[in-house]
Short mmCIF file of C-alpha atoms and ligand atoms in Angstrom, two decimals:
data_model
loop_
_atom_site.label_atom_id
_atom_site.label_comp_id
_atom_site.label_asym_id
_atom_site.label_seq_id
_atom_site.Cartn_x
_atom_site.Cartn_y
_atom_site.Cartn_z
CA MET A 232 -1.55 17.31 -74.57
CA LYS A 233 0.33 18.70 -71.60
CA ILE A 234 -1.94 20.81 -69.39
CA ASP A 235 -0.23 22.72 -66.58
CA LYS A 236 -3.40 24.14 -65.16
CA VAL A 237 -7.03 24.74 -66.13
CA LEU A 238 -8.30 28.09 -64.88
CA ILE A 239 -12.03 27.83 -64.09
CA VAL A 240 -13.87 31.12 -63.67
CA GLY A 241 -16.99 30.61 -61.52
CA GLY A 242 -17.64 28.31 -58.59
CA GLY A 243 -21.29 27.42 -59.23
CA ILE A 244 -22.59 23.90 -59.80
CA GLY A 245 -20.92 23.82 -63.25
CA GLY A 246 -17.50 25.10 -62.13
CA LEU A 247 -17.35 22.79 -59.11
CA THR A 248 -18.41 19.72 -61.10
CA PHE A 249 -15.79 20.51 -63.71
CA GLY A 250 -13.15 20.85 -60.99
CA LEU A 251 -14.22 17.46 -59.70
CA THR A 252 -13.98 15.73 -63.08
CA LEU A 253 -10.51 17.23 -63.64
CA ARG A 254 -9.48 16.03 -60.20
CA ARG A 255 -10.66 12.52 -61.01
CA VAL A 256 -8.41 12.37 -64.08
CA GLY A 257 -5.45 14.15 -62.50
CA ILE A 258 -5.45 17.44 -64.44
CA PRO A 259 -4.43 20.42 -62.25
CA PHE A 260 -6.98 23.21 -61.96
CA GLU A 261 -7.98 26.24 -59.94
CA ILE A 262 -11.47 27.68 -59.48
CA PHE A 263 -11.94 31.44 -59.12
CA GLU A 264 -15.21 32.66 -57.61
CA ARG A 265 -16.14 36.31 -57.28
CA ALA A 266 -18.26 35.86 -54.12
CA PRO A 267 -16.49 36.21 -50.76
CA GLU A 268 -17.64 32.71 -49.84
CA LEU A 269 -18.80 29.70 -51.79
CA LYS A 270 -22.55 29.35 -51.58
CA GLU A 271 -25.77 28.81 -53.51
CA VAL A 272 -29.23 30.29 -53.19
CA GLY A 273 -31.82 28.72 -50.89
CA ALA A 274 -33.98 26.93 -53.41
CA GLY A 275 -34.32 23.46 -54.85
CA VAL A 276 -32.91 22.04 -58.04
CA GLY A 277 -34.12 19.04 -59.99
CA LEU A 278 -31.36 16.61 -60.91
CA TRP A 279 -32.60 14.42 -63.73
CA ALA A 280 -31.23 10.96 -64.53
CA ASN A 281 -28.90 12.40 -67.20
CA ALA A 282 -27.06 14.40 -64.50
CA VAL A 283 -27.21 11.72 -61.82
CA ARG A 284 -25.54 9.34 -64.29
CA VAL A 285 -22.56 11.74 -64.48
CA LEU A 286 -22.44 12.17 -60.71
CA ASP A 287 -22.41 8.36 -60.42
CA ARG A 288 -19.28 8.22 -62.59
CA LEU A 289 -17.68 10.86 -60.37
CA GLY A 290 -18.44 8.71 -57.34
CA VAL A 291 -20.68 11.27 -55.61
CA ALA A 292 -24.20 10.33 -56.67
CA GLY A 293 -24.78 8.24 -53.53
CA GLU A 294 -24.18 11.27 -51.34
CA ILE A 295 -26.27 13.47 -53.58
CA ARG A 296 -29.17 11.03 -53.82
CA ALA A 297 -29.26 11.02 -50.02
CA LEU A 298 -29.73 14.81 -50.02
CA GLY A 299 -33.03 14.71 -51.82
CA GLN A 300 -36.14 12.97 -52.79
CA PRO A 301 -36.54 10.52 -55.68
CA LEU A 302 -39.65 11.37 -57.67
CA LYS A 303 -41.87 8.87 -59.44
CA TRP A 304 -44.73 10.90 -60.86
CA GLY A 305 -44.82 13.96 -63.05
CA GLU A 306 -48.17 15.68 -62.82
CA ILE A 307 -49.79 18.66 -64.50
CA ALA A 308 -52.97 20.03 -62.95
CA ASN A 309 -55.06 23.12 -63.41
CA TRP A 310 -55.42 25.73 -60.68
CA LYS A 311 -58.68 24.19 -59.48
CA GLY A 312 -56.88 20.90 -58.78
CA ARG A 313 -58.06 18.95 -61.82
CA VAL A 314 -55.29 16.58 -62.88
CA LEU A 315 -54.61 17.02 -66.61
CA SER A 316 -51.80 14.53 -66.94
CA ARG A 317 -49.98 12.09 -64.69
CA THR A 318 -46.93 10.23 -65.96
CA ASP A 319 -44.77 7.59 -64.34
CA ILE A 320 -41.54 9.43 -65.05
CA SER A 321 -39.31 6.69 -63.64
CA GLU A 322 -40.83 3.85 -65.65
CA ASN A 323 -38.26 1.64 -67.39
CA LEU A 324 -35.29 3.36 -65.82
CA GLU A 325 -32.62 1.19 -64.25
CA LYS A 326 -34.02 -0.25 -61.05
CA ARG A 327 -32.16 1.87 -58.55
CA ASP A 328 -32.59 5.08 -60.51
CA ALA A 329 -35.30 7.67 -60.29
CA ALA A 330 -35.99 10.01 -63.18
CA CYS A 331 -35.43 12.97 -60.94
CA TYR A 332 -34.12 13.85 -57.50
CA VAL A 333 -34.97 17.25 -56.13
CA VAL A 334 -32.25 18.51 -53.81
CA HIS A 335 -31.53 21.72 -51.94
CA ARG A 336 -29.15 23.83 -54.04
CA ALA A 337 -27.01 24.89 -51.11
CA GLU A 338 -26.63 21.25 -50.01
CA LEU A 339 -25.71 20.08 -53.53
CA HIS A 340 -23.20 22.90 -53.87
CA ALA A 341 -21.65 22.14 -50.47
CA ALA A 342 -21.47 18.41 -51.28
CA LEU A 343 -19.56 19.15 -54.50
CA ALA A 344 -17.24 21.65 -52.76
CA ARG A 345 -16.41 19.04 -50.08
CA GLN A 346 -14.89 16.87 -52.81
CA LEU A 347 -12.33 19.52 -53.75
CA PRO A 348 -9.17 20.44 -51.85
CA GLY A 349 -9.58 23.89 -50.28
CA GLU A 350 -6.50 25.28 -52.01
CA THR A 351 -8.07 24.70 -55.45
CA ILE A 352 -10.83 27.26 -54.80
CA LYS A 353 -10.15 30.99 -54.57
CA THR A 354 -13.05 33.15 -53.45
CA ASP A 355 -13.15 36.96 -53.73
CA HIS A 356 -11.63 36.62 -57.21
CA GLU A 357 -13.84 38.41 -59.71
CA CYS A 358 -12.52 37.90 -63.20
CA THR A 359 -12.23 41.09 -65.25
CA GLY A 360 -10.76 39.57 -68.41
CA PHE A 361 -8.06 37.37 -69.84
CA GLU A 362 -5.31 37.50 -72.43
CA ALA A 363 -3.54 34.76 -74.34
CA ASP A 364 0.20 35.05 -74.46
CA GLY A 365 1.87 32.45 -76.68
CA GLY A 366 1.10 29.06 -75.20
CA ARG A 367 -0.36 30.50 -71.98
CA VAL A 368 -3.47 32.28 -70.82
CA ILE A 369 -3.42 34.97 -68.15
CA VAL A 370 -6.61 35.77 -66.24
CA HIS A 371 -7.01 39.09 -64.44
CA PHE A 372 -9.03 39.73 -61.30
CA LYS A 373 -10.58 42.83 -59.76
CA ASN A 374 -8.48 42.39 -56.61
CA GLY A 375 -5.31 42.91 -58.68
CA ALA A 376 -4.31 39.24 -58.78
CA THR A 377 -3.57 37.31 -61.97
CA ALA A 378 -3.47 33.60 -62.72
CA GLU A 379 -1.66 31.76 -65.47
CA GLY A 380 -2.58 28.46 -67.05
CA THR A 381 -2.93 26.45 -70.25
CA LEU A 382 -6.61 27.30 -70.81
CA VAL A 383 -9.46 29.22 -69.21
CA VAL A 384 -13.03 27.93 -68.90
CA GLY A 385 -15.84 30.39 -68.27
CA ALA A 386 -18.25 28.73 -65.85
CA ASP A 387 -19.38 32.15 -64.73
CA GLY A 388 -23.07 31.89 -65.45
CA LEU A 389 -25.67 33.88 -67.34
CA ASN A 390 -23.72 37.17 -67.47
CA SER A 391 -20.38 35.50 -68.06
CA MET A 392 -17.37 37.81 -68.31
CA ILE A 393 -15.53 35.20 -70.38
CA ARG A 394 -18.43 34.91 -72.84
CA ARG A 395 -18.60 38.70 -73.11
CA GLN A 396 -14.92 38.91 -73.96
CA LEU A 397 -15.19 36.07 -76.50
CA TRP A 398 -18.51 36.81 -78.18
CA ASP A 399 -20.14 39.92 -76.68
CA ASP A 400 -23.70 38.89 -77.55
CA GLY A 401 -25.49 41.52 -75.49
CA ARG A 402 -28.17 41.14 -72.86
CA PRO A 403 -30.13 37.97 -72.06
CA ARG A 404 -33.53 37.49 -73.72
CA TYR A 405 -36.51 38.02 -71.41
CA SER A 406 -39.30 35.42 -71.53
CA ASP A 407 -42.02 37.78 -70.23
CA GLN A 408 -42.22 35.75 -67.01
CA THR A 409 -40.68 36.33 -63.62
CA CYS A 410 -40.21 33.57 -61.06
CA PHE A 411 -40.32 33.40 -57.27
CA ARG A 412 -38.99 30.35 -55.47
CA ALA A 413 -38.30 29.11 -51.95
CA VAL A 414 -38.03 26.09 -49.69
CA VAL A 415 -40.61 25.68 -46.94
CA GLU A 416 -41.02 23.15 -44.14
CA THR A 417 -44.38 21.48 -44.48
CA ASP A 418 -46.34 18.26 -44.03
CA TYR A 419 -47.23 18.30 -47.76
CA ALA A 420 -48.20 14.72 -48.48
CA ASP A 421 -47.41 13.83 -52.10
CA THR A 422 -43.74 13.23 -51.54
CA ASP A 423 -43.01 11.41 -54.81
CA VAL A 424 -44.87 13.74 -57.19
CA LEU A 425 -43.32 16.56 -59.18
CA ARG A 426 -46.36 18.76 -59.78
CA GLU A 427 -46.92 21.81 -61.96
CA VAL A 428 -50.21 23.63 -61.47
CA GLN A 429 -51.26 25.88 -64.34
CA GLY A 430 -53.54 28.87 -64.72
CA ALA A 431 -53.85 31.93 -66.95
CA GLY A 432 -50.37 33.43 -67.40
CA ARG A 433 -49.09 31.84 -64.22
CA ARG A 434 -48.04 28.46 -62.87
CA PHE A 435 -46.90 27.01 -59.59
CA GLY A 436 -44.48 24.14 -59.04
CA LEU A 437 -44.49 21.80 -56.05
CA CYS A 438 -41.30 19.76 -55.70
CA PRO A 439 -40.82 17.65 -52.55
CA LEU A 440 -37.30 17.81 -51.16
CA GLY A 441 -37.66 15.13 -48.50
CA LYS A 442 -37.22 15.57 -44.75
CA GLY A 443 -40.48 17.49 -44.50
CA ARG A 444 -39.41 20.18 -46.95
CA LEU A 445 -40.96 21.40 -50.17
CA TYR A 446 -39.36 23.49 -52.90
CA TRP A 447 -41.93 25.66 -54.64
CA PHE A 448 -41.76 28.03 -57.57
CA ALA A 449 -44.24 30.53 -58.91
CA ALA A 450 -43.73 31.72 -62.51
CA LEU A 451 -45.98 34.44 -63.83
CA ASN A 452 -46.30 37.03 -66.57
CA ALA A 453 -44.68 40.32 -65.61
CA ALA A 454 -42.86 43.31 -67.03
CA GLU A 455 -39.07 42.87 -67.15
CA GLY A 456 -37.14 43.99 -64.10
CA ARG A 457 -40.16 44.52 -61.85
CA MET A 458 -38.66 43.31 -58.58
CA ILE A 459 -41.07 42.99 -55.65
CA PRO A 460 -39.52 43.99 -52.29
CA PHE A 461 -38.91 40.96 -50.05
CA ALA A 462 -41.41 42.04 -47.39
CA ASP A 463 -44.19 42.31 -50.00
CA ARG A 464 -43.56 38.99 -51.75
CA PRO A 465 -45.94 36.78 -49.71
CA ARG A 466 -48.81 39.28 -50.06
CA PHE A 467 -48.13 39.77 -53.77
CA LEU A 468 -48.09 36.02 -54.40
CA THR A 469 -51.01 35.02 -52.19
CA GLY A 470 -52.98 37.62 -54.16
CA ARG A 471 -51.91 36.17 -57.50
CA TYR A 472 -52.59 32.58 -56.41
CA ALA A 473 -55.74 33.15 -54.31
CA GLY A 474 -58.05 30.15 -54.44
CA TRP A 475 -55.49 27.82 -56.05
CA ALA A 476 -55.67 24.14 -55.09
CA TYR A 477 -53.01 22.07 -53.31
CA ARG A 478 -52.89 24.56 -50.39
CA ILE A 479 -50.80 26.89 -52.55
CA PRO A 480 -51.74 30.17 -50.78
CA GLU A 481 -51.08 28.49 -47.43
CA LEU A 482 -47.65 27.27 -48.54
CA ILE A 483 -46.69 30.76 -49.73
CA ALA A 484 -47.90 32.33 -46.48
CA ALA A 485 -45.88 29.80 -44.46
CA THR A 486 -42.64 30.86 -46.19
CA ALA A 487 -40.48 33.53 -44.55
CA PRO A 488 -40.53 36.59 -46.88
CA GLU A 489 -36.72 36.93 -46.88
CA LYS A 490 -36.45 33.33 -48.15
CA ILE A 491 -38.41 34.02 -51.33
CA ILE A 492 -36.01 34.62 -54.24
CA GLN A 493 -37.11 36.38 -57.41
CA ASN A 494 -35.50 36.10 -60.87
CA ASP A 495 -36.78 37.13 -64.25
CA LEU A 496 -36.78 34.07 -66.51
CA VAL A 497 -34.30 34.61 -69.33
CA ASP A 498 -32.07 32.74 -71.73
CA ARG A 499 -29.74 33.53 -74.61
CA VAL A 500 -30.07 32.53 -78.24
CA PRO A 501 -27.63 29.61 -78.74
CA LEU A 502 -24.19 30.60 -80.01
CA GLU A 503 -22.68 29.13 -83.18
CA LYS A 504 -19.40 28.64 -81.35
CA TRP A 505 -18.32 28.68 -77.72
CA SER A 506 -14.53 28.45 -77.87
CA ALA A 507 -11.68 30.55 -79.27
CA GLY A 508 -7.93 30.33 -78.73
CA ARG A 509 -7.34 29.14 -75.16
CA ALA A 510 -10.84 29.81 -73.84
CA THR A 511 -14.17 28.03 -73.77
CA LEU A 512 -17.47 28.13 -71.88
CA LEU A 513 -19.43 25.69 -69.73
CA GLY A 514 -22.89 25.61 -68.13
CA ASP A 515 -24.99 28.78 -68.14
CA ALA A 516 -22.08 30.76 -69.56
CA ALA A 517 -22.36 28.62 -72.70
CA HIS A 518 -26.10 27.86 -72.95
CA PRO A 519 -28.36 29.58 -70.42
CA THR A 520 -31.91 28.29 -70.73
CA THR A 521 -35.31 29.14 -69.35
CA PRO A 522 -35.90 26.57 -66.60
CA ASN A 523 -39.04 24.94 -68.02
CA PHE A 524 -37.43 21.51 -68.26
CA GLY A 525 -35.20 21.88 -65.16
CA GLN A 526 -32.13 21.01 -67.24
CA GLY A 527 -29.79 24.02 -66.84
CA ALA A 528 -27.67 22.68 -63.99
CA CYS A 529 -27.98 19.14 -65.36
CA MET A 530 -26.46 20.28 -68.66
CA ALA A 531 -23.65 22.07 -66.80
CA ILE A 532 -22.88 18.75 -65.07
CA GLU A 533 -22.85 16.94 -68.43
CA ASP A 534 -20.56 19.62 -69.94
CA ALA A 535 -18.03 19.04 -67.16
CA LEU A 536 -17.59 15.37 -68.06
CA VAL A 537 -17.58 15.86 -71.83
CA LEU A 538 -15.05 18.73 -71.71
CA THR A 539 -12.77 16.73 -69.42
CA ARG A 540 -12.87 13.78 -71.79
CA ALA A 541 -12.14 16.03 -74.78
CA LEU A 542 -9.10 17.47 -72.99
CA VAL A 543 -7.79 14.00 -72.17
CA GLU A 544 -8.41 12.46 -75.59
CA ASN A 545 -7.08 15.19 -77.89
CA ASP A 546 -3.52 16.25 -78.67
CA ARG A 547 -4.30 19.87 -79.39
CA LEU A 548 -6.47 22.33 -77.52
CA SER A 549 -8.29 23.39 -80.69
CA ALA A 550 -9.20 19.75 -81.41
CA ALA A 551 -10.38 19.28 -77.82
CA PHE A 552 -12.63 22.34 -78.05
CA GLU A 553 -14.00 21.16 -81.41
CA ALA A 554 -14.82 17.73 -79.99
CA TYR A 555 -16.44 19.29 -76.91
CA GLU A 556 -18.64 21.62 -78.94
CA ALA A 557 -19.56 18.93 -81.47
CA ALA A 558 -20.78 16.74 -78.63
CA ARG A 559 -22.54 19.45 -76.67
CA ARG A 560 -23.93 22.20 -78.89
CA PRO A 561 -26.69 20.23 -80.66
CA ARG A 562 -28.13 18.88 -77.41
CA THR A 563 -27.90 22.09 -75.40
CA SER A 564 -29.24 24.27 -78.24
CA ALA A 565 -32.22 21.94 -78.69
CA ILE A 566 -33.08 22.14 -75.00
CA VAL A 567 -32.69 25.95 -74.93
CA ASN A 568 -34.94 26.34 -77.98
CA ASP A 569 -37.59 23.80 -76.91
CA SER A 570 -37.75 25.26 -73.41
CA TRP A 571 -38.23 28.74 -74.88
CA LYS A 572 -41.16 27.50 -77.01
CA PHE A 573 -42.71 25.67 -74.05
CA GLY A 574 -42.47 28.86 -71.98
CA ARG A 575 -44.42 30.77 -74.64
CA LEU A 576 -47.41 28.44 -74.10
CA ALA A 577 -47.27 29.04 -70.34
CA ARG A 578 -47.83 32.77 -70.94
CA TRP A 579 -51.30 32.31 -72.44
CA GLU A 580 -53.94 34.29 -70.55
CA ASN A 581 -56.98 34.29 -72.80
CA PRO A 582 -59.56 31.88 -71.27
CA LEU A 583 -60.21 30.19 -74.63
CA ALA A 584 -56.50 29.65 -75.20
CA VAL A 585 -56.04 28.38 -71.64
CA GLY A 586 -58.98 25.96 -72.10
CA LEU A 587 -57.44 24.73 -75.36
CA ARG A 588 -54.07 24.23 -73.66
CA GLU A 589 -55.72 22.21 -70.89
CA THR A 590 -57.51 20.03 -73.42
CA LEU A 591 -54.26 19.44 -75.31
CA VAL A 592 -52.45 18.43 -72.12
CA ARG A 593 -55.34 16.15 -71.12
CA LEU A 594 -55.53 14.44 -74.50
CA THR A 595 -51.79 13.93 -74.94
CA PRO A 596 -51.18 10.25 -74.17
CA ASP A 597 -48.86 9.64 -71.20
CA SER A 598 -46.67 7.59 -73.51
CA VAL A 599 -46.01 10.70 -75.63
CA THR A 600 -45.17 12.84 -72.58
CA ALA A 601 -42.90 10.09 -71.29
CA LYS A 602 -41.18 9.82 -74.67
CA MET A 603 -40.44 13.55 -74.74
CA LEU A 604 -39.00 13.37 -71.26
CA ARG A 605 -36.91 10.31 -72.06
CA ARG A 606 -35.29 12.17 -74.96
CA GLN A 607 -33.82 14.53 -72.38
CA ILE A 608 -33.04 12.18 -69.53
CA ASP A 609 -31.77 9.13 -71.42
CA TYR A 610 -28.81 11.17 -72.67
CA ASP A 611 -25.54 9.64 -71.60
CA ALA A 612 -22.56 12.00 -71.36
CA GLY A 613 -20.24 9.00 -71.66
CA PRO A 614 -17.49 7.53 -69.52
CA LEU A 615 -14.98 9.30 -67.34
CA PRO A 616 -11.63 8.81 -69.09
CA ALA A 617 -8.71 7.09 -67.41
CA ALA A 618 -6.45 9.36 -65.38
CA VAL A 619 -3.76 11.12 -67.40
CA ARG A 620 -0.02 10.76 -66.86
CA GLN A 621 1.29 14.33 -66.85
C1 FAD B 973 -36.08 29.58 -61.46
C2 FAD B 973 -35.01 28.63 -61.88
C3 FAD B 973 -35.19 27.27 -61.66
C4 FAD B 973 -34.23 26.36 -62.10
N1 FAD B 973 -34.42 25.03 -61.89
C5 FAD B 973 -33.50 24.12 -62.34
C6 FAD B 973 -33.69 22.72 -62.11
O1 FAD B 973 -34.65 22.28 -61.49
N2 FAD B 973 -32.75 21.86 -62.61
C7 FAD B 973 -31.65 22.31 -63.30
O2 FAD B 973 -30.84 21.48 -63.74
N3 FAD B 973 -31.45 23.63 -63.51
C8 FAD B 973 -32.34 24.54 -63.05
N4 FAD B 973 -32.13 25.88 -63.23
C9 FAD B 973 -30.91 26.32 -63.96
C10 FAD B 973 -29.69 26.32 -63.07
O3 FAD B 973 -29.90 27.14 -61.95
C11 FAD B 973 -28.48 26.84 -63.83
O4 FAD B 973 -28.43 26.27 -65.10
C12 FAD B 973 -27.19 26.48 -63.08
O5 FAD B 973 -27.15 27.13 -61.84
C13 FAD B 973 -25.98 26.88 -63.93
O6 FAD B 973 -24.81 26.60 -63.20
P1 FAD B 973 -23.45 27.34 -63.60
O7 FAD B 973 -22.44 26.85 -62.63
O8 FAD B 973 -23.23 27.22 -65.05
O9 FAD B 973 -23.76 28.89 -63.36
P2 FAD B 973 -24.09 29.66 -62.01
O10 FAD B 973 -24.88 28.82 -61.10
O11 FAD B 973 -24.68 30.97 -62.41
O12 FAD B 973 -22.67 29.90 -61.35
C14 FAD B 973 -21.79 30.87 -61.87
C15 FAD B 973 -20.81 31.24 -60.77
O13 FAD B 973 -19.85 32.14 -61.33
C16 FAD B 973 -19.65 33.22 -60.45
N5 FAD B 973 -19.20 34.36 -61.27
C17 FAD B 973 -19.94 35.13 -62.09
N6 FAD B 973 -19.18 36.07 -62.68
C18 FAD B 973 -17.92 35.89 -62.22
C19 FAD B 973 -16.69 36.53 -62.46
N7 FAD B 973 -16.58 37.58 -63.31
N8 FAD B 973 -15.57 36.10 -61.82
C20 FAD B 973 -15.63 35.03 -60.96
N9 FAD B 973 -16.79 34.39 -60.68
C21 FAD B 973 -17.92 34.80 -61.32
C22 FAD B 973 -20.99 33.42 -59.78
O14 FAD B 973 -20.87 34.10 -58.55
C23 FAD B 973 -21.46 31.97 -59.60
O15 FAD B 973 -21.00 31.40 -58.40
C24 FAD B 973 -33.07 26.81 -62.78
C25 FAD B 973 -32.88 28.19 -62.99
C26 FAD B 973 -33.84 29.09 -62.54
C27 FAD B 973 -33.61 30.57 -62.78
#
């Protein structure tokens, strides 16, 4: 199939990785980002083995591994510091691999952007819609510009414009939990442990980033849309996590208030179809998930490779989109749905229910926890196809 240009709407982790995979196989593309400059929020992101495997095939995993911290242990504890489960998450993986690297989002984003020629990325281009005209697609932007190509890919996140135009499935679904997150410099000692500390209707994650930095998140039950002003965030959180183990109140207090980001945790019910005509979706635009398994960005990275391969290996666009969806929808829908269910358990507040949950976590054999994890991280998105001759 002859592809003049792929128009990618959105320059997040998904859009940039897709640009990179297209570059590797020689398909022309352009990325359009609405923000005036390319950047990511100041938090961490867990890159599991399934995503690192893709980055390896793109030749960038070495650089990305060096940004973060390989983690060996996955631990769940209660708020008093009692360890409920401790799993060797990297067991049986290839020798040089870790199950998970936690990296700084802004550094990951910048590392991906460095791989792309500057002229392939247009900032200040907010997409307002697209139209298909015969064998072409024309994308419109708020600044009055238009772009023309063979296909458009919406990598424009949770509130994707492209998804709205294709499927208009309304607002995201709220999980009844909001989440605060930040990176703090600290001498926190357990540098190879990914730890989630649980209490009644709230949890706290401790994810070492390396170089004396820790990425933390605090997810707790809250009414939708209740945003706490930046200046009040440390006080609000130290109140909610007073007395919690692992120096949690101290870590919150040591974080600059303006560095603490808040997002309500949401997802969307999986779609039956992502693509139509000359348009498809990738990453959060296609399958936004609650972040309980830390797989949202990892799945966007997988999508990038699978969609590129489908475009290379199929003669018609419709066949390429079918192959892409057939490979991706079952996996991504399962993760979205399982993560949603997992998040429901985290909301429990009743002391009896919380006690029961702790007992269940304690009694679940490590081998079972490891098996569940391996189902997600053993996934292989497949090879990067050979470069095309256009
Ligand atoms: C609290 C929290 C913790 C998380 N932790 C993890 C984790 O540990 N591991 C993990 O893998 N995932 C994690 N995720 C999920 C991850 O953040 C997302 O899945 C990932 O960022 C999706 O990337 P994306 O490129 O698809 O979308 P986005 O990152 O949302 O990027 C979309 C881009 O499109 C741009 N855009 C939007 N609309 C337009 C438009 N109309 N025109 C042009 N540009 C537009 C945006 O400005 C943005 O740059 C977490 C999410 C949350 C909320």
